[in-house]
Tab-separated table of N, CA, C and O in Angstrom:
chain	number	residue	atom	x	y	z
A	16	UNK	N	-58.310	274.678	201.270
A	16	UNK	CA	-57.177	274.593	202.162
A	16	UNK	C	-57.020	275.952	202.842
A	16	UNK	O	-57.086	276.980	202.210
A	17	UNK	N	-56.762	275.888	204.121
A	17	UNK	CA	-56.599	277.135	204.845
A	17	UNK	C	-55.216	277.713	204.614
A	17	UNK	O	-54.302	277.021	204.195
A	18	UNK	N	-55.101	278.979	204.870
A	18	UNK	CA	-53.878	279.707	204.557
A	18	UNK	C	-52.660	279.132	205.280
A	18	UNK	O	-51.603	278.938	204.687
A	19	UNK	N	-52.748	278.821	206.572
A	19	UNK	CA	-51.612	278.283	207.332
A	19	UNK	C	-51.175	276.924	206.797
A	19	UNK	O	-49.992	276.643	206.695
A	20	UNK	N	-52.109	276.081	206.440
A	20	UNK	CA	-51.771	274.773	205.888
A	20	UNK	C	-51.058	274.933	204.546
A	20	UNK	O	-50.099	274.220	204.259
A	21	UNK	N	-51.529	275.878	203.741
A	21	UNK	CA	-50.915	276.133	202.451
A	21	UNK	C	-49.464	276.596	202.630
A	21	UNK	O	-48.564	276.124	201.937
A	22	UNK	N	-49.217	277.495	203.570
A	22	UNK	CA	-47.869	278.001	203.830
A	22	UNK	C	-46.961	276.860	204.308
A	22	UNK	O	-45.806	276.755	203.896
A	23	UNK	N	-47.478	275.967	205.153
A	23	UNK	CA	-46.686	274.832	205.625
A	23	UNK	C	-46.294	273.915	204.465
A	23	UNK	O	-45.160	273.444	204.384
A	24	UNK	N	-47.207	273.668	203.550
A	24	UNK	CA	-46.926	272.803	202.406
A	24	UNK	C	-45.858	273.444	201.522
A	24	UNK	O	-44.906	272.787	201.094
A	25	UNK	N	-45.991	274.733	201.249
A	25	UNK	CA	-45.017	275.433	200.408
A	25	UNK	C	-43.645	275.450	201.093
A	25	UNK	O	-42.621	275.166	200.455
A	26	UNK	N	-43.596	275.752	202.372
A	26	UNK	CA	-42.322	275.790	203.100
A	26	UNK	C	-41.682	274.411	203.148
A	26	UNK	O	-40.475	274.261	202.971
A	27	UNK	N	-42.480	273.386	203.358
A	27	UNK	CA	-41.959	272.019	203.395
A	27	UNK	C	-41.430	271.572	202.051
A	27	UNK	O	-40.369	270.942	201.962
A	28	UNK	N	-42.129	271.908	200.980
A	28	UNK	CA	-41.674	271.491	199.653
A	28	UNK	C	-40.405	272.225	199.242
A	28	UNK	O	-39.607	271.701	198.482
A	29	UNK	N	-40.184	273.410	199.764
A	29	UNK	CA	-38.955	274.148	199.453
A	29	UNK	C	-37.748	273.468	200.086
A	29	UNK	O	-36.639	273.570	199.578
A	30	UNK	N	-37.951	272.744	201.179
A	30	UNK	CA	-36.850	272.073	201.859
A	30	UNK	C	-36.535	270.709	201.253
A	30	UNK	O	-35.474	270.154	201.502
A	31	UNK	N	-37.413	270.134	200.437
A	31	UNK	CA	-37.176	268.801	199.867
A	31	UNK	C	-35.871	268.694	199.101
A	31	UNK	O	-35.134	267.727	199.278
A	32	UNK	N	-35.513	269.645	198.217
A	32	UNK	CA	-34.230	269.506	197.511
A	32	UNK	C	-33.030	269.482	198.449
A	32	UNK	O	-32.070	268.773	198.211
A	33	UNK	N	-33.076	270.231	199.542
A	33	UNK	CA	-31.977	270.247	200.501
A	33	UNK	C	-31.861	268.887	201.174
A	33	UNK	O	-30.774	268.331	201.311
A	34	UNK	N	-32.975	268.306	201.573
A	34	UNK	CA	-32.977	266.995	202.213
A	34	UNK	C	-32.488	265.938	201.227
A	34	UNK	O	-31.689	265.072	201.560
A	35	UNK	N	-32.932	266.000	199.985
A	35	UNK	CA	-32.518	265.024	198.974
A	35	UNK	C	-31.019	265.096	198.732
A	35	UNK	O	-30.355	264.070	198.626
A	36	UNK	N	-30.448	266.293	198.675
A	36	UNK	CA	-29.008	266.426	198.479
A	36	UNK	C	-28.242	265.898	199.681
A	36	UNK	O	-27.197	265.301	199.538
A	37	UNK	N	-28.751	266.095	200.870
A	37	UNK	CA	-28.069	265.647	202.076
A	37	UNK	C	-28.021	264.127	202.165
A	37	UNK	O	-27.124	263.574	202.770
A	38	UNK	N	-28.948	263.429	201.531
A	38	UNK	CA	-29.011	261.988	201.618
A	38	UNK	C	-28.203	261.292	200.526
A	38	UNK	O	-28.047	260.085	200.558
A	39	UNK	N	-27.681	262.026	199.552
A	39	UNK	CA	-26.891	261.405	198.503
A	39	UNK	C	-25.561	260.938	199.084
A	39	UNK	O	-24.941	261.646	199.867
A	40	UNK	N	-25.118	259.721	198.710
A	40	UNK	CA	-23.860	259.235	199.247
A	40	UNK	C	-22.675	260.041	198.723
A	40	UNK	O	-22.716	260.582	197.626
A	41	UNK	N	-21.646	260.113	199.533
A	41	UNK	CA	-20.436	260.823	199.121
A	41	UNK	C	-19.740	260.039	198.009
A	41	UNK	O	-19.949	258.850	197.847
A	42	UNK	N	-18.911	260.724	197.251
A	42	UNK	CA	-18.162	260.082	196.182
A	42	UNK	C	-17.203	259.051	196.802
A	42	UNK	O	-16.490	259.371	197.744
A	43	UNK	N	-17.194	257.822	196.291
A	43	UNK	CA	-16.259	256.832	196.831
A	43	UNK	C	-14.818	257.235	196.543
A	43	UNK	O	-14.529	257.863	195.529
A	44	UNK	N	-13.931	256.878	197.452
A	44	UNK	CA	-12.521	257.196	197.297
A	44	UNK	C	-11.712	255.904	197.411
A	44	UNK	O	-11.866	255.145	198.364
A	45	UNK	N	-10.868	255.672	196.425
A	45	UNK	CA	-9.987	254.518	196.414
A	45	UNK	C	-8.640	254.954	196.957
A	45	UNK	O	-8.088	255.966	196.531
A	46	UNK	N	-8.114	254.190	197.898
A	46	UNK	CA	-6.754	254.421	198.377
A	46	UNK	C	-5.816	253.523	197.584
A	46	UNK	O	-5.957	252.305	197.625
A	47	UNK	N	-4.897	254.097	196.841
A	47	UNK	CA	-3.960	253.327	196.026
A	47	UNK	C	-2.629	253.316	196.747
A	47	UNK	O	-2.002	254.357	196.929
A	48	UNK	N	-2.188	252.132	197.180
A	48	UNK	CA	-0.964	251.993	197.959
A	48	UNK	C	0.090	251.280	197.126
A	48	UNK	O	-0.067	250.110	196.772
A	49	UNK	N	1.142	252.006	196.785
A	49	UNK	CA	2.200	251.451	195.950
A	49	UNK	C	3.526	251.388	196.670
A	49	UNK	O	3.888	252.312	197.392
A	50	UNK	N	4.259	250.302	196.468
A	50	UNK	CA	5.570	250.127	197.096
A	50	UNK	C	6.645	250.955	196.389
A	50	UNK	O	7.530	251.495	197.020
A	51	UNK	N	6.557	251.062	195.088
A	51	UNK	CA	7.600	251.734	194.302
A	51	UNK	C	7.253	253.209	194.112
A	51	UNK	O	6.538	253.803	194.911
A	52	UNK	N	7.750	253.788	193.040
A	52	UNK	CA	7.469	255.182	192.715
A	52	UNK	C	6.417	255.243	191.617
A	52	UNK	O	6.232	254.285	190.874
A	53	UNK	N	5.713	256.362	191.491
A	53	UNK	CA	4.680	256.458	190.452
A	53	UNK	C	5.249	256.336	189.042
A	53	UNK	O	4.581	255.830	188.154
A	54	UNK	N	6.497	256.752	188.832
A	54	UNK	CA	7.088	256.661	187.492
A	54	UNK	C	7.199	255.215	187.031
A	54	UNK	O	6.907	254.902	185.885
A	55	UNK	N	7.613	254.322	187.921
A	55	UNK	CA	7.758	252.924	187.567
A	55	UNK	C	6.430	252.212	187.354
A	55	UNK	O	6.365	251.185	186.696
A	56	UNK	N	5.377	252.765	187.911
A	56	UNK	CA	4.056	252.139	187.830
A	56	UNK	C	3.121	252.856	186.856
A	56	UNK	O	1.930	252.576	186.815
A	57	UNK	N	3.637	253.796	186.079
A	57	UNK	CA	2.788	254.582	185.169
A	57	UNK	C	1.894	253.697	184.293
A	57	UNK	O	0.693	253.914	184.236
A	58	UNK	N	2.424	252.665	183.614
A	58	UNK	CA	1.551	251.825	182.779
A	58	UNK	C	0.471	251.113	183.604
A	58	UNK	O	-0.677	250.986	183.175
A	59	UNK	N	0.843	250.667	184.812
A	59	UNK	CA	-0.133	249.985	185.670
A	59	UNK	C	-1.227	250.951	186.120
A	59	UNK	O	-2.408	250.608	186.130
A	60	UNK	N	-0.849	252.156	186.511
A	60	UNK	CA	-1.826	253.152	186.957
A	60	UNK	C	-2.740	253.547	185.794
A	60	UNK	O	-3.957	253.696	185.977
A	61	UNK	N	-2.169	253.696	184.602
A	61	UNK	CA	-2.989	254.004	183.424
A	61	UNK	C	-3.998	252.884	183.155
A	61	UNK	O	-5.164	253.149	182.861
A	62	UNK	N	-3.546	251.632	183.266
A	62	UNK	CA	-4.448	250.492	183.070
A	62	UNK	C	-5.507	250.434	184.170
A	62	UNK	O	-6.675	250.120	183.910
A	63	UNK	N	-5.121	250.774	185.391
A	63	UNK	CA	-6.056	250.819	186.521
A	63	UNK	C	-7.158	251.842	186.257
A	63	UNK	O	-8.347	251.550	186.393
A	64	UNK	N	-6.756	253.035	185.836
A	64	UNK	CA	-7.737	254.086	185.518
A	64	UNK	C	-8.638	253.673	184.353
A	64	UNK	O	-9.843	253.938	184.364
A	65	UNK	N	-8.054	253.037	183.338
A	65	UNK	CA	-8.844	252.594	182.191
A	65	UNK	C	-9.865	251.537	182.616
A	65	UNK	O	-11.020	251.588	182.200
A	66	UNK	N	-9.447	250.605	183.455
A	66	UNK	CA	-10.377	249.595	183.957
A	66	UNK	C	-11.505	250.213	184.762
A	66	UNK	O	-12.670	249.811	184.639
A	67	UNK	N	-11.178	251.199	185.575
A	67	UNK	CA	-12.221	251.908	186.322
A	67	UNK	C	-13.189	252.592	185.363
A	67	UNK	O	-14.410	252.517	185.530
A	68	UNK	N	-12.626	253.258	184.361
A	68	UNK	CA	-13.461	253.977	183.401
A	68	UNK	C	-14.372	253.024	182.640
A	68	UNK	O	-15.545	253.317	182.421
A	69	UNK	N	-13.856	251.867	182.264
A	69	UNK	CA	-14.675	250.873	181.567
A	69	UNK	C	-15.792	250.340	182.450
A	69	UNK	O	-16.808	249.849	181.954
A	70	UNK	N	-15.609	250.456	183.770
A	70	UNK	CA	-16.641	250.041	184.723
A	70	UNK	C	-17.559	251.202	185.111
A	70	UNK	O	-18.410	251.050	185.988
A	71	UNK	N	-17.340	252.365	184.494
A	71	UNK	CA	-18.203	253.509	184.754
A	71	UNK	C	-17.679	254.485	185.790
A	71	UNK	O	-18.392	255.402	186.198
A	72	UNK	N	-16.434	254.321	186.227
A	72	UNK	CA	-15.865	255.213	187.228
A	72	UNK	C	-14.779	256.076	186.596
A	72	UNK	O	-13.812	255.562	186.038
A	73	UNK	N	-14.933	257.389	186.713
A	73	UNK	CA	-13.975	258.330	186.142
A	73	UNK	C	-13.386	259.144	187.294
A	73	UNK	O	-14.123	259.795	188.047
A	74	UNK	N	-12.060	259.079	187.395
A	74	UNK	CA	-11.376	259.784	188.470
A	74	UNK	C	-11.707	261.272	188.435
A	74	UNK	O	-11.623	261.916	187.393
A	75	UNK	N	-12.125	261.791	189.575
A	75	UNK	CA	-12.468	263.198	189.686
A	75	UNK	C	-13.915	263.505	189.349
A	75	UNK	O	-14.424	264.561	189.686
A	76	UNK	N	-14.592	262.579	188.681
A	76	UNK	CA	-15.993	262.798	188.314
A	76	UNK	C	-16.934	262.056	189.265
A	76	UNK	O	-17.807	262.666	189.868
A	77	UNK	N	-16.740	260.743	189.385
A	77	UNK	CA	-17.609	259.983	190.285
A	77	UNK	C	-16.826	259.032	191.191
A	77	UNK	O	-17.404	258.190	191.864
A	78	UNK	N	-15.502	259.168	191.197
A	78	UNK	CA	-14.642	258.427	192.122
A	78	UNK	C	-13.375	259.243	192.356
A	78	UNK	O	-12.876	259.918	191.454
A	79	UNK	N	-12.897	259.198	193.568
A	79	UNK	CA	-11.628	259.848	193.890
A	79	UNK	C	-10.566	258.786	194.130
A	79	UNK	O	-10.884	257.651	194.486
A	80	UNK	N	-9.317	259.145	193.932
A	80	UNK	CA	-8.217	258.224	194.206
A	80	UNK	C	-7.151	258.975	194.993
A	80	UNK	O	-6.707	260.044	194.588
A	81	UNK	N	-6.782	258.408	196.139
A	81	UNK	CA	-5.687	258.951	196.948
A	81	UNK	C	-4.490	258.029	196.752
A	81	UNK	O	-4.545	256.866	197.118
A	82	UNK	N	-3.441	258.560	196.161
A	82	UNK	CA	-2.244	257.773	195.883
A	82	UNK	C	-1.238	257.931	197.017
A	82	UNK	O	-1.012	259.034	197.512
A	83	UNK	N	-0.643	256.809	197.401
A	83	UNK	CA	0.451	256.813	198.363
A	83	UNK	C	1.557	255.932	197.787
A	83	UNK	O	1.319	254.779	197.449
A	84	UNK	N	2.751	256.494	197.676
A	84	UNK	CA	3.887	255.798	197.076
A	84	UNK	C	5.015	255.707	198.093
A	84	UNK	O	5.475	256.724	198.603
A	85	UNK	N	5.523	254.502	198.340
A	85	UNK	CA	6.579	254.288	199.323
A	85	UNK	C	7.967	254.542	198.755
A	85	UNK	O	8.938	254.540	199.511
A	86	UNK	N	8.074	254.744	197.437
A	86	UNK	CA	9.360	255.024	196.790
A	86	UNK	C	10.393	253.936	197.104
A	86	UNK	O	11.577	254.223	197.291
A	87	UNK	N	9.930	252.680	197.207
A	87	UNK	CA	10.828	251.562	197.459
A	87	UNK	C	11.231	251.378	198.910
A	87	UNK	O	12.044	250.516	199.229
A	88	UNK	N	10.663	252.166	199.798
A	88	UNK	CA	11.005	252.080	201.231
A	88	UNK	C	9.901	251.344	201.975
A	88	UNK	O	8.856	251.911	202.287
A	89	UNK	N	10.160	250.081	202.264
A	89	UNK	CA	9.171	249.225	202.916
A	89	UNK	C	8.741	249.785	204.275
A	89	UNK	O	7.601	249.598	204.691
A	90	UNK	N	9.636	250.498	204.950
A	90	UNK	CA	9.328	251.051	206.267
A	90	UNK	C	8.251	252.137	206.209
A	90	UNK	O	7.659	252.479	207.233
A	91	UNK	N	7.960	252.671	205.051
A	91	UNK	CA	6.943	253.727	204.914
A	91	UNK	C	5.529	253.166	204.713
A	91	UNK	O	4.546	253.879	204.889
A	92	UNK	N	5.426	251.905	204.306
A	92	UNK	CA	4.125	251.345	203.932
A	92	UNK	C	3.113	251.329	205.083
A	92	UNK	O	1.940	251.637	204.873
A	93	UNK	N	3.548	250.972	206.272
A	93	UNK	CA	2.606	250.902	207.402
A	93	UNK	C	1.962	252.246	207.689
A	93	UNK	O	0.744	252.340	207.875
A	94	UNK	N	2.773	253.293	207.715
A	94	UNK	CA	2.240	254.633	207.983
A	94	UNK	C	1.322	255.091	206.854
A	94	UNK	O	0.294	255.728	207.096
A	95	UNK	N	1.673	254.758	205.622
A	95	UNK	CA	0.835	255.154	204.483
A	95	UNK	C	-0.490	254.405	204.491
A	95	UNK	O	-1.535	254.999	204.203
A	96	UNK	N	-0.450	253.133	204.828
A	96	UNK	CA	-1.690	252.353	204.925
A	96	UNK	C	-2.563	252.914	206.044
A	96	UNK	O	-3.780	253.076	205.878
A	97	UNK	N	-1.960	253.238	207.172
A	97	UNK	CA	-2.708	253.825	208.290
A	97	UNK	C	-3.321	255.165	207.895
A	97	UNK	O	-4.450	255.483	208.285
A	98	UNK	N	-2.591	255.944	207.107
A	98	UNK	CA	-3.100	257.228	206.633
A	98	UNK	C	-4.339	257.027	205.750
A	98	UNK	O	-5.320	257.759	205.878
A	99	UNK	N	-4.299	256.044	204.874
A	99	UNK	CA	-5.463	255.773	204.021
A	99	UNK	C	-6.653	255.319	204.862
A	99	UNK	O	-7.786	255.736	204.616
A	100	UNK	N	-6.401	254.491	205.864
A	100	UNK	CA	-7.480	254.041	206.753
A	100	UNK	C	-8.052	255.234	207.505
A	100	UNK	O	-9.274	255.391	207.618
A	101	UNK	N	-7.182	256.096	208.013
A	101	UNK	CA	-7.622	257.301	208.729
A	101	UNK	C	-8.448	258.219	207.818
A	101	UNK	O	-9.371	258.875	208.269
A	102	UNK	N	-8.109	258.223	206.531
A	102	UNK	CA	-8.852	259.030	205.559
A	102	UNK	C	-10.206	258.424	205.208
A	102	UNK	O	-10.969	259.019	204.460
A	103	UNK	N	-10.473	257.240	205.716
A	103	UNK	CA	-11.736	256.528	205.493
A	103	UNK	C	-12.018	256.304	204.011
A	103	UNK	O	-13.114	256.575	203.524
A	104	UNK	N	-11.000	255.788	203.302
A	104	UNK	CA	-11.222	255.437	201.906
A	104	UNK	C	-12.222	254.299	201.824
A	104	UNK	O	-12.440	253.559	202.792
A	105	UNK	N	-12.842	254.147	200.676
A	105	UNK	CA	-13.857	253.118	200.470
A	105	UNK	C	-13.220	251.746	200.284
A	105	UNK	O	-13.761	250.737	200.735
A	106	UNK	N	-12.089	251.718	199.607
A	106	UNK	CA	-11.370	250.481	199.319
A	106	UNK	C	-9.893	250.822	199.162
A	106	UNK	O	-9.552	251.958	198.822
A	107	UNK	N	-9.023	249.854	199.439
A	107	UNK	CA	-7.593	250.056	199.227
A	107	UNK	C	-7.156	249.142	198.089
A	107	UNK	O	-7.421	247.946	198.112
A	108	UNK	N	-6.490	249.720	197.099
A	108	UNK	CA	-5.895	248.953	196.010
A	108	UNK	C	-4.401	248.874	196.292
A	108	UNK	O	-3.705	249.883	196.285
A	109	UNK	N	-3.922	247.666	196.577
A	109	UNK	CA	-2.515	247.463	196.900
A	109	UNK	C	-1.785	246.959	195.665
A	109	UNK	O	-2.184	245.961	195.073
A	110	UNK	N	-0.704	247.643	195.300
A	110	UNK	CA	-0.012	247.345	194.052
A	110	UNK	C	1.144	246.371	194.209
A	110	UNK	O	1.925	246.204	193.288
A	111	UNK	N	1.281	245.746	195.378
A	111	UNK	CA	2.332	244.752	195.583
A	111	UNK	C	1.964	243.903	196.793
A	111	UNK	O	1.069	244.247	197.562
A	112	UNK	N	2.682	242.812	196.963
A	112	UNK	CA	2.456	241.944	198.122
A	112	UNK	C	2.736	242.700	199.416
A	112	UNK	O	1.952	242.630	200.359
A	113	UNK	N	3.840	243.442	199.461
A	113	UNK	CA	4.179	244.175	200.683
A	113	UNK	C	3.143	245.255	200.981
A	113	UNK	O	2.804	245.487	202.145
A	114	UNK	N	2.612	245.895	199.956
A	114	UNK	CA	1.563	246.897	200.166
A	114	UNK	C	0.290	246.233	200.675
A	114	UNK	O	-0.385	246.764	201.562
A	115	UNK	N	-0.048	245.063	200.135
A	115	UNK	CA	-1.243	244.338	200.585
A	115	UNK	C	-1.106	243.923	202.049
A	115	UNK	O	-2.058	244.035	202.831
A	116	UNK	N	0.065	243.453	202.425
A	116	UNK	CA	0.288	243.062	203.821
A	116	UNK	C	0.205	244.266	204.758
A	116	UNK	O	-0.359	244.167	205.852
A	117	UNK	N	0.728	245.401	204.333
A	117	UNK	CA	0.642	246.623	205.153
A	117	UNK	C	-0.804	247.072	205.291
A	117	UNK	O	-1.240	247.474	206.376
A	118	UNK	N	-1.563	246.992	204.209
A	118	UNK	CA	-2.975	247.380	204.261
A	118	UNK	C	-3.758	246.446	205.181
A	118	UNK	O	-4.586	246.893	205.977
A	119	UNK	N	-3.493	245.150	205.093
A	119	UNK	CA	-4.195	244.178	205.933
A	119	UNK	C	-3.891	244.418	207.407
A	119	UNK	O	-4.762	244.281	208.264
A	120	UNK	N	-2.650	244.796	207.710
A	120	UNK	CA	-2.279	245.085	209.093
A	120	UNK	C	-2.951	246.361	209.602
A	120	UNK	O	-3.157	246.519	210.810
A	121	UNK	N	-3.311	247.253	208.690
A	121	UNK	CA	-3.880	248.547	209.089
A	121	UNK	C	-5.393	248.521	209.280
A	121	UNK	O	-5.940	249.384	209.959
A	122	UNK	N	-6.085	247.555	208.659
A	122	UNK	CA	-7.553	247.564	208.739
A	122	UNK	C	-8.135	246.158	208.646
A	122	UNK	O	-7.553	245.289	207.991
A	123	UNK	N	-9.264	245.997	209.304
A	123	UNK	CA	-10.041	244.764	209.151
A	123	UNK	C	-11.411	245.071	208.566
A	123	UNK	O	-12.201	244.162	208.347
A	124	UNK	N	-11.677	246.345	208.322
A	124	UNK	CA	-13.014	246.726	207.849
A	124	UNK	C	-13.039	247.250	206.415
A	124	UNK	O	-14.070	247.151	205.759
A	125	UNK	N	-11.953	247.808	205.935
A	125	UNK	CA	-11.923	248.352	204.575
A	125	UNK	C	-11.484	247.242	203.621
A	125	UNK	O	-10.457	246.593	203.853
A	126	UNK	N	-12.237	247.003	202.552
A	126	UNK	CA	-11.832	245.968	201.590
A	126	UNK	C	-10.492	246.318	200.933
A	126	UNK	O	-10.189	247.481	200.688
A	127	UNK	N	-9.707	245.275	200.669
A	127	UNK	CA	-8.403	245.445	200.038
A	127	UNK	C	-8.396	244.640	198.748
A	127	UNK	O	-8.695	243.449	198.744
A	128	UNK	N	-8.057	245.304	197.669
A	128	UNK	CA	-7.914	244.653	196.368
A	128	UNK	C	-6.423	244.634	196.070
A	128	UNK	O	-5.748	245.642	196.222
A	129	UNK	N	-5.919	243.469	195.652
A	129	UNK	CA	-4.483	243.379	195.427
A	129	UNK	C	-4.187	242.469	194.250
A	129	UNK	O	-5.011	241.657	193.849
A	130	UNK	N	-2.982	242.630	193.724
A	130	UNK	CA	-2.492	241.733	192.686
A	130	UNK	C	-1.172	241.172	193.168
A	130	UNK	O	-0.409	241.851	193.843
A	131	UNK	N	-0.960	239.898	192.869
A	131	UNK	CA	0.291	239.282	193.286
A	131	UNK	C	0.472	237.940	192.596
A	131	UNK	O	-0.487	237.369	192.085
A	132	UNK	N	1.683	237.482	192.599
A	132	UNK	CA	1.988	236.184	192.014
A	132	UNK	C	2.131	235.118	193.098
A	132	UNK	O	2.212	233.944	192.794
A	133	UNK	N	2.138	235.528	194.356
A	133	UNK	CA	2.289	234.588	195.467
A	133	UNK	C	0.947	234.017	195.879
A	133	UNK	O	-0.103	234.424	195.389
A	134	UNK	N	0.984	233.112	196.832
A	134	UNK	CA	-0.218	232.472	197.368
A	134	UNK	C	-0.806	233.349	198.478
A	134	UNK	O	-0.240	233.418	199.573
A	135	UNK	N	-1.940	234.008	198.234
A	135	UNK	CA	-2.497	234.914	199.252
A	135	UNK	C	-2.996	234.181	200.502
A	135	UNK	O	-3.019	234.757	201.575
A	136	UNK	N	-3.367	232.907	200.374
A	136	UNK	CA	-3.791	232.138	201.538
A	136	UNK	C	-2.580	231.878	202.444
A	136	UNK	O	-2.628	232.084	203.656
A	137	UNK	N	-1.479	231.432	201.847
A	137	UNK	CA	-0.263	231.144	202.596
A	137	UNK	C	0.264	232.413	203.293
A	137	UNK	O	0.754	232.362	204.417
A	138	UNK	N	0.114	233.561	202.629
A	138	UNK	CA	0.587	234.823	203.201
A	138	UNK	C	-0.352	235.379	204.264
A	138	UNK	O	-0.016	236.345	204.940
A	139	UNK	N	-1.549	234.813	204.373
A	139	UNK	CA	-2.501	235.285	205.376
A	139	UNK	C	-3.334	236.469	204.919
A	139	UNK	O	-4.009	237.099	205.735
A	140	UNK	N	-3.339	236.772	203.631
A	140	UNK	CA	-4.141	237.895	203.135
A	140	UNK	C	-5.613	237.529	203.037
A	140	UNK	O	-6.483	238.377	203.189
A	141	UNK	N	-5.891	236.268	202.735
A	141	UNK	CA	-7.272	235.783	202.652
A	141	UNK	C	-7.374	234.456	203.378
A	141	UNK	O	-6.378	233.733	203.510
A	142	UNK	N	-8.572	234.123	203.837
A	142	UNK	CA	-8.777	232.866	204.563
A	142	UNK	C	-8.773	231.678	203.606
A	142	UNK	O	-8.293	230.599	203.939
A	143	UNK	N	-9.346	231.890	202.422
A	143	UNK	CA	-9.396	230.817	201.417
A	143	UNK	C	-9.687	231.417	200.061
A	143	UNK	O	-10.082	232.570	199.947
A	144	UNK	N	-9.498	230.603	199.050
A	144	UNK	CA	-9.839	231.044	197.709
A	144	UNK	C	-11.249	230.624	197.408
A	144	UNK	O	-11.907	231.050	196.561
């Protein structure tokens, strides 16, 4: 091998780790949208984190969570949902029917996970079950 070819191979191989790091996906971020205050939802949030951990996701290690709490003020939900969409979260977890409706109004591209006792089809959150 000639000297110039050898130098090109060495220089190229030195750049491989940089290219490999650049291609790794960013850590997913969950947008958590709550209607109430975090104090009232502490057991639910703890269970949410535990469920994530059981699925292999640990907050701060391989998943981020952005919490938004409306403190019982329904008028704040739309702006908070829009903020999560603007932040380009991977998914929105809505902790109430009103939070799910606000999230649905804010995005058509980000998946929304929600819990509720009502009929999500009747509310327009999903097309069908």
